Amino acid sequence: MTYGGNQGGYRPPPPGRRPPRGPRQHQQAGMMPVPGGGGGRPPQSTRVAPRPGQQPPPPPPDRRPPAPSRSPRRRRPSFGKVLLSLLLVFVTLLGAVWLYLEFSINRIDALPGDYEGRPAAAEGTNWLLVGSDSREGLDEDRMAELSTGDTGGRRTDTIMIAHIPDNDTAPTLLSLPRDSQVPIPGHGTNKINAAFSFGGAPLLAQTVEQATGLRIDHYAEIGFGGFAEVVDAIGGVEMDIPAEMRDSKTGVVIPEGRQTLDGAQALGFVRMRYSESTPRSDLDRIANQRLFIGALAGEIASPATLLNPFDVVPLLGTVPDALTLDTDDHLHHLVALGWAMRGIGDGGVVTTTVPVTSASAEQWDPGKSEALFEALRSDTPVPEDVVME
């Protein structure tokens, strides 16, 4: 029996055949609603567009945890920066010391002005170096310690000319015996050290200029107390004494052998002339003075002194009161003098006394002394036959 014929009714498939399948539909897995949860999906946030003229809402805050911060690495200063800093400190300290000395050193109007017959300026530079026997500033105990005696007034125990050439000729340190008989302007002929008593440094400088024909450019003076303080400030000066020295006048005794002389002993050494060790009296004394100056200069210039603050600081403290310069002299002039005289101890400086005719050292040998002065005026080597110990 057929129901509905072929008018769109259901026609059973032929035997042995299955009806065709349509495209497979993937069914999404649904989530079971949680009781009371309002459905299986979380509610979607809805952003409402801002009204006209209204500022948009700020973005939501970043809820991510912040990244761990790293402490900045400290950069070590380079060797060059450290060296530059040390150099700046050294230059600043040097400048401070320089200014302190420049404005603290005693100064006097020591050199004479132009006068009739004054020697013309020649080659090189000439310093007049004076060791005064002034006891100014010394109390009785200190004078007894230094064996200075109590003589009043001011005289010169030491008179020297330091000549610094303008060429490569060796510098010269020339001693003028204090008993030398020379004309003193306004006072006739007298011992050269009397000029200092009559008219101080200016008259002494004029007397030296006229007697030698050398124009004096710079002046430096040191007294008894200042000399001893400088020696003590650097811890003494090492000397090799060939034989015991015993001064019959002052009572100073310096034993034989290598030793370090303190200020009092050093002063006794450079002043001693009444002893068996100084048979030529003043000539031996001034020879010892040049010898000690060489040892003192070497001691001051040695690294052991310059790099030791326990020596340098006391030394700088004593220089202003111990030394007196001319009003036109400055610290750089003094440094130039010290640099030129640094070779006294090793023979780099010619050391001599004005040639004299006798052991009394009162009269200069006219021929030899003039040859010596001419060599200094012209910056030529000093003839060996005029060099006198």
C-alpha positions as MATLAB code, in Angstrom:
seq = 'MTYGGNQGGYRPPPPGRRPPRGPRQHQQAGMMPVPGGGGGRPPQSTRVAPRPGQQPPPPPPDRRPPAPSRSPRRRRPSFGKVLLSLLLVFVTLLGAVWLYLEFSINRIDALPGDYEGRPAAAEGTNWLLVGSDSREGLDEDRMAELSTGDTGGRRTDTIMIAHIPDNDTAPTLLSLPRDSQVPIPGHGTNKINAAFSFGGAPLLAQTVEQATGLRIDHYAEIGFGGFAEVVDAIGGVEMDIPAEMRDSKTGVVIPEGRQTLDGAQALGFVRMRYSESTPRSDLDRIANQRLFIGALAGEIASPATLLNPFDVVPLLGTVPDALTLDTDDHLHHLVALGWAMRGIGDGGVVTTTVPVTSASAEQWDPGKSEALFEALRSDTPVPEDVVME';
ca = [
       0.000    0.000    0.000;
       1.253    3.345   -0.851;
       0.518    6.386    1.263;
       0.465    9.632   -0.487;
       1.855    8.351   -3.772;
       4.740   10.443   -5.074;
       3.363   13.745   -3.952;
       6.103   14.726   -1.613;
       5.492   12.053    0.884;
       8.052    9.976    2.651;
       9.805    7.488    0.489;
      11.668    4.842    2.321;
      15.215    4.262    1.251;
      16.005    1.328   -0.847;
      16.979   -1.699    1.054;
      20.696   -1.849    1.952;
      21.338    1.901    1.731;
      21.575    4.447    4.528;
      20.284    7.931    4.094;
      22.998   10.601    3.435;
      24.203   12.667    6.317;
      24.279   16.398    6.267;
      27.317   18.473    7.329;
      28.449   17.766   10.895;
      27.604   20.521   13.284;
      30.137   21.144   16.110;
      28.266   21.700   19.238;
      29.888   24.011   21.761;
      30.210   22.634   25.207;
      28.026   24.532   27.503;
      28.835   25.273   31.100;
      26.471   24.201   33.674;
      25.005   27.161   35.416;
      26.160   27.610   38.951;
      23.300   27.953   41.306;
      22.860   31.540   42.136;
      25.579   32.569   39.706;
      23.259   34.161   37.222;
      24.281   32.041   34.302;
      27.255   30.111   33.007;
      29.299   33.064   31.589;
      30.911   36.001   33.461;
      29.247   39.304   32.781;
      30.816   41.349   30.027;
      32.006   44.851   31.039;
      30.370   47.544   29.077;
      32.218   50.774   28.371;
      29.974   53.738   27.937;
      31.114   56.364   25.447;
      31.722   59.717   27.077;
      29.216   62.398   26.546;
      30.124   65.397   24.437;
      32.505   67.648   26.419;
      33.162   64.996   29.019;
      36.739   63.753   29.672;
      37.287   60.102   28.929;
      37.813   57.953   32.018;
      41.401   57.203   32.943;
      42.815   53.875   31.908;
      42.635   51.154   34.534;
      45.705   50.966   36.767;
      48.426   48.535   35.882;
      48.064   45.753   38.382;
      51.223   43.959   37.292;
      53.838   43.687   40.051;
      56.722   46.169   39.576;
      60.004   44.817   38.281;
      62.700   44.489   40.957;
      64.863   47.631   41.016;
      68.608   47.353   40.567;
      70.888   49.595   42.627;
      73.201   51.642   40.342;
      76.760   50.426   40.272;
      79.256   52.877   41.776;
      82.013   53.703   39.358;
      85.442   53.720   40.925;
      87.472   56.876   40.241;
      90.131   56.326   37.649;
      93.830   56.524   38.451;
      94.097   59.701   36.387;
      91.411   61.473   38.414;
      93.021   60.439   41.692;
      96.393   61.669   40.470;
      94.876   64.966   39.293;
      93.198   65.470   42.678;
      96.454   64.855   44.532;
      98.232   67.246   42.189;
      95.666   69.980   42.832;
      96.009   69.496   46.598;
      99.803   69.688   46.320;
      99.702   72.827   44.163;
      97.242   74.482   46.552;
      99.409   73.623   49.556;
     102.542   74.818   47.772;
     100.836   78.087   46.862;
      99.728   78.635   50.444;
     103.244   78.012   51.784;
     104.724   80.268   49.095;
     102.399   83.156   50.009;
     103.059   82.648   53.714;
     106.810   82.902   53.247;
     106.585   85.741   50.730;
     104.678   87.970   53.137;
     106.295   86.798   56.395;
     110.046   87.149   55.751;
     111.656   90.213   57.350;
     112.679   92.925   54.897;
     114.782   96.072   55.194;
     115.995   98.723   52.780;
     119.442   97.119   52.603;
     120.949   98.219   49.306;
     122.174  101.752   48.630;
     120.579  103.871   45.967;
     122.571  105.217   43.053;
     125.596  107.164   44.181;
     128.564  108.687   42.407;
     131.054  106.021   41.424;
     128.717  103.073   41.910;
     129.845  100.066   39.801;
     127.767   99.460   36.714;
     125.733   96.301   36.428;
     127.832   93.588   34.804;
     127.340   89.921   33.938;
     125.611   87.589   36.365;
     123.884   88.266   39.678;
     125.568   89.096   43.006;
     124.180   88.400   46.478;
     125.641   89.927   49.629;
     125.268   87.323   52.390;
     125.753   88.525   55.960;
     125.929   86.618   59.223;
     125.133   89.117   61.959;
     126.225   88.766   65.560;
     123.031   90.460   66.691;
     121.647   88.983   69.897;
     118.244   90.531   69.360;
     115.454   88.290   70.648;
     117.784   86.132   72.764;
     117.352   86.010   76.527;
     120.263   85.409   78.907;
     119.706   81.659   79.043;
     119.693   81.356   75.268;
     122.798   83.517   74.911;
     124.575   81.317   77.451;
     123.464   78.212   75.579;
     124.790   79.576   72.276;
     127.968   81.026   73.876;
     127.369   84.351   72.170;
     128.592   86.591   74.970;
     126.722   89.736   75.912;
     128.352   92.250   73.581;
     125.860   94.856   72.471;
     125.380   96.358   69.037;
     125.406   94.618   65.654;
     128.472   93.478   63.769;
     129.101   90.980   61.011;
     130.710   87.651   61.770;
     130.363   86.540   58.154;
     130.530   88.475   54.868;
     130.180   86.589   51.594;
     129.385   87.298   47.956;
     127.456   84.633   46.051;
     127.903   85.115   42.306;
     125.398   83.416   39.978;
     126.569   83.562   36.340;
     124.324   84.036   33.317;
     126.117   81.271   31.409;
     127.346   77.759   32.218;
     130.307   78.986   34.276;
     130.311   77.551   37.806;
     128.788   79.773   40.520;
     131.179   81.258   43.082;
     130.895   81.689   46.838;
     133.453   84.303   47.897;
     134.365   85.065   51.530;
     135.519   88.535   52.582;
     137.606   88.390   55.790;
     135.951   90.620   58.348;
     139.297   92.151   59.409;
     140.072   93.321   55.851;
     141.203   96.948   55.835;
     139.157   98.809   53.205;
     137.879  102.376   52.662;
     134.488  102.930   54.305;
     132.580  105.917   52.842;
     132.584  108.720   55.389;
     134.699  106.770   57.899;
     138.145  106.456   56.351;
     139.920  103.081   56.211;
     138.810  100.508   58.728;
     137.924   96.845   59.123;
     135.226   95.924   56.628;
     132.845   94.658   59.302;
     132.917   98.087   60.952;
     130.826   99.410   58.060;
     127.901   97.376   59.356;
     128.280   98.930   62.802;
     128.549  102.459   61.366;
     125.683  102.371   58.875;
     124.016   98.975   58.797;
     123.390   96.992   55.636;
     123.350   99.952   53.176;
     126.796  101.209   54.206;
     128.211   97.677   54.219;
     126.842   97.053   50.710;
     128.314  100.313   49.430;
     131.668   99.500   51.050;
     131.733   96.044   49.411;
     130.754   97.471   46.024;
     133.537  100.061   46.035;
     136.161   97.632   47.339;
     135.381   94.869   44.816;
     133.923   96.719   41.829;
     130.980   94.302   41.911;
     127.454   95.683   41.929;
     125.311   94.046   44.616;
     121.861   92.977   43.381;
     120.392   91.140   46.399;
     120.874   91.010   50.158;
     120.283   88.299   52.791;
     121.099   88.410   56.502;
     120.794   85.894   59.318;
     121.532   86.382   63.022;
     122.878   84.102   65.750;
     119.497   82.963   67.001;
     118.026   82.428   63.554;
     121.010   80.395   62.410;
     120.773   78.036   65.389;
     116.998   77.669   64.988;
     117.290   76.708   61.320;
     119.850   74.010   62.177;
     117.701   72.654   65.008;
     114.578   72.725   62.815;
     116.029   70.138   60.420;
     117.355   67.959   63.206;
     120.980   69.101   63.007;
     123.679   68.857   60.328;
     126.046   65.920   59.991;
     129.722   66.861   59.865;
     133.025   64.982   59.961;
     135.322   66.792   62.399;
     138.950   65.742   61.697;
     140.252   66.794   65.126;
     138.823   68.044   68.385;
     137.952   71.740   68.323;
     138.246   73.649   71.582;
     137.716   77.418   71.585;
     139.785   79.011   74.351;
     137.658   82.169   74.266;
     134.100   80.847   74.252;
     134.752   77.439   75.825;
     132.960   75.606   73.005;
     134.224   72.040   72.503;
     133.388   69.924   69.443;
     134.714   66.344   69.642;
     136.518   64.558   66.846;
     134.665   62.282   64.425;
     131.473   62.117   62.350;
     128.557   63.537   64.277;
     125.407   65.614   64.007;
     125.832   69.198   65.175;
     122.843   70.881   66.761;
     122.217   74.618   66.556;
     124.521   75.606   69.434;
     127.362   73.377   68.229;
     126.969   74.573   64.638;
     127.178   78.205   65.744;
     130.311   77.415   67.748;
     131.827   75.658   64.714;
     131.327   78.534   62.256;
     132.555   81.156   64.775;
     135.575   79.338   66.164;
     138.976   80.929   65.540;
     140.745   80.763   68.908;
     141.767   77.108   68.919;
     144.591   74.846   67.850;
     142.374   73.545   65.042;
     142.193   77.041   63.503;
     145.857   78.157   63.326;
     145.073   80.724   60.601;
     142.445   82.313   62.803;
     139.889   84.093   60.616;
     141.012   82.345   57.408;
     140.319   78.924   58.930;
     137.076   80.162   60.384;
     135.684   81.385   57.069;
     136.822   78.159   55.393;
     134.815   76.261   58.008;
     131.861   78.556   57.364;
     131.792   77.665   53.667;
     132.183   73.986   54.557;
     129.226   74.131   56.916;
     127.045   76.069   54.467;
     127.622   73.306   51.927;
     126.594   70.634   54.444;
     123.572   72.676   55.543;
     122.416   73.238   51.952;
     122.762   69.536   51.227;
     120.794   68.634   54.354;
     117.936   71.001   53.510;
     117.772   69.876   49.862;
     117.840   66.156   50.681;
     114.636   64.103   50.176;
     114.915   62.949   53.791;
     114.249   66.551   54.843;
     111.904   67.769   52.102;
     109.623   64.722   52.339;
     109.548   64.682   56.131;
     106.807   66.972   57.502;
     108.447   66.855   60.950;
     111.446   68.654   59.393;
     109.777   70.803   56.726;
     107.087   72.353   58.927;
     109.510   73.539   61.670;
     111.912   74.766   58.982;
     109.224   76.840   57.310;
     108.249   78.187   60.699;
     111.765   79.432   61.485;
     112.686   80.991   58.115;
     110.531   84.158   58.343;
     112.020   85.235   61.684;
     115.549   83.992   60.991;
     116.088   85.623   57.594;
     116.120   89.253   56.479;
     116.000   90.273   52.803;
     116.107   93.543   50.899;
     112.767   95.199   50.230;
     113.015   94.419   46.497;
     113.888   90.759   47.033;
     111.255   88.047   46.714;
     110.998   84.369   47.407;
     111.794   83.350   43.824;
     115.119   85.205   44.105;
     115.933   83.199   47.227;
     114.967   79.947   45.491;
     117.271   80.807   42.584;
     120.121   81.404   45.056;
     119.538   78.077   46.792;
     119.372   76.244   43.455;
     122.634   77.808   42.273;
     124.441   77.047   45.537;
     123.204   73.442   45.788;
     126.536   72.140   44.445;
     128.739   73.502   47.243;
     129.168   70.119   48.872;
     130.159   68.228   45.711;
     132.447   70.806   44.111;
     129.888   72.276   41.719;
     130.469   75.737   43.214;
     133.811   77.541   43.379;
     134.450   78.436   47.037;
     137.263   80.805   47.833;
     138.462   83.715   49.945;
     139.663   87.033   48.615;
     143.455   86.527   48.148;
     145.315   88.174   51.030;
     148.966   88.917   51.703;
     149.217   87.468   55.249;
     147.479   85.222   57.767;
     146.033   88.262   59.501;
     143.845   88.715   56.385;
     143.983   92.477   56.701;
     145.405   93.289   53.268;
     144.149   91.958   49.926;
     146.621   90.876   47.263;
     146.000   93.597   44.649;
     146.866   91.573   41.540;
     145.136   88.309   42.438;
     142.091   89.938   43.972;
     141.525   92.080   40.872;
     141.828   89.003   38.625;
     139.207   87.311   40.769;
     136.811   90.273   40.661;
     137.243   90.651   36.880;
     136.353   86.992   36.345;
     133.137   87.516   38.293;
     132.274   90.720   36.441;
     132.676   89.015   33.047;
     131.226   85.589   33.935;
     134.475   83.820   33.059;
     136.029   80.937   35.037;
     137.948   82.003   38.135;
     141.688   81.433   37.567;
     142.936   78.508   39.644;
     145.947   80.455   40.917;
     143.710   82.971   42.703;
     141.515   80.406   44.451;
     142.311   80.434   48.146;
     141.062   78.023   50.800;
];
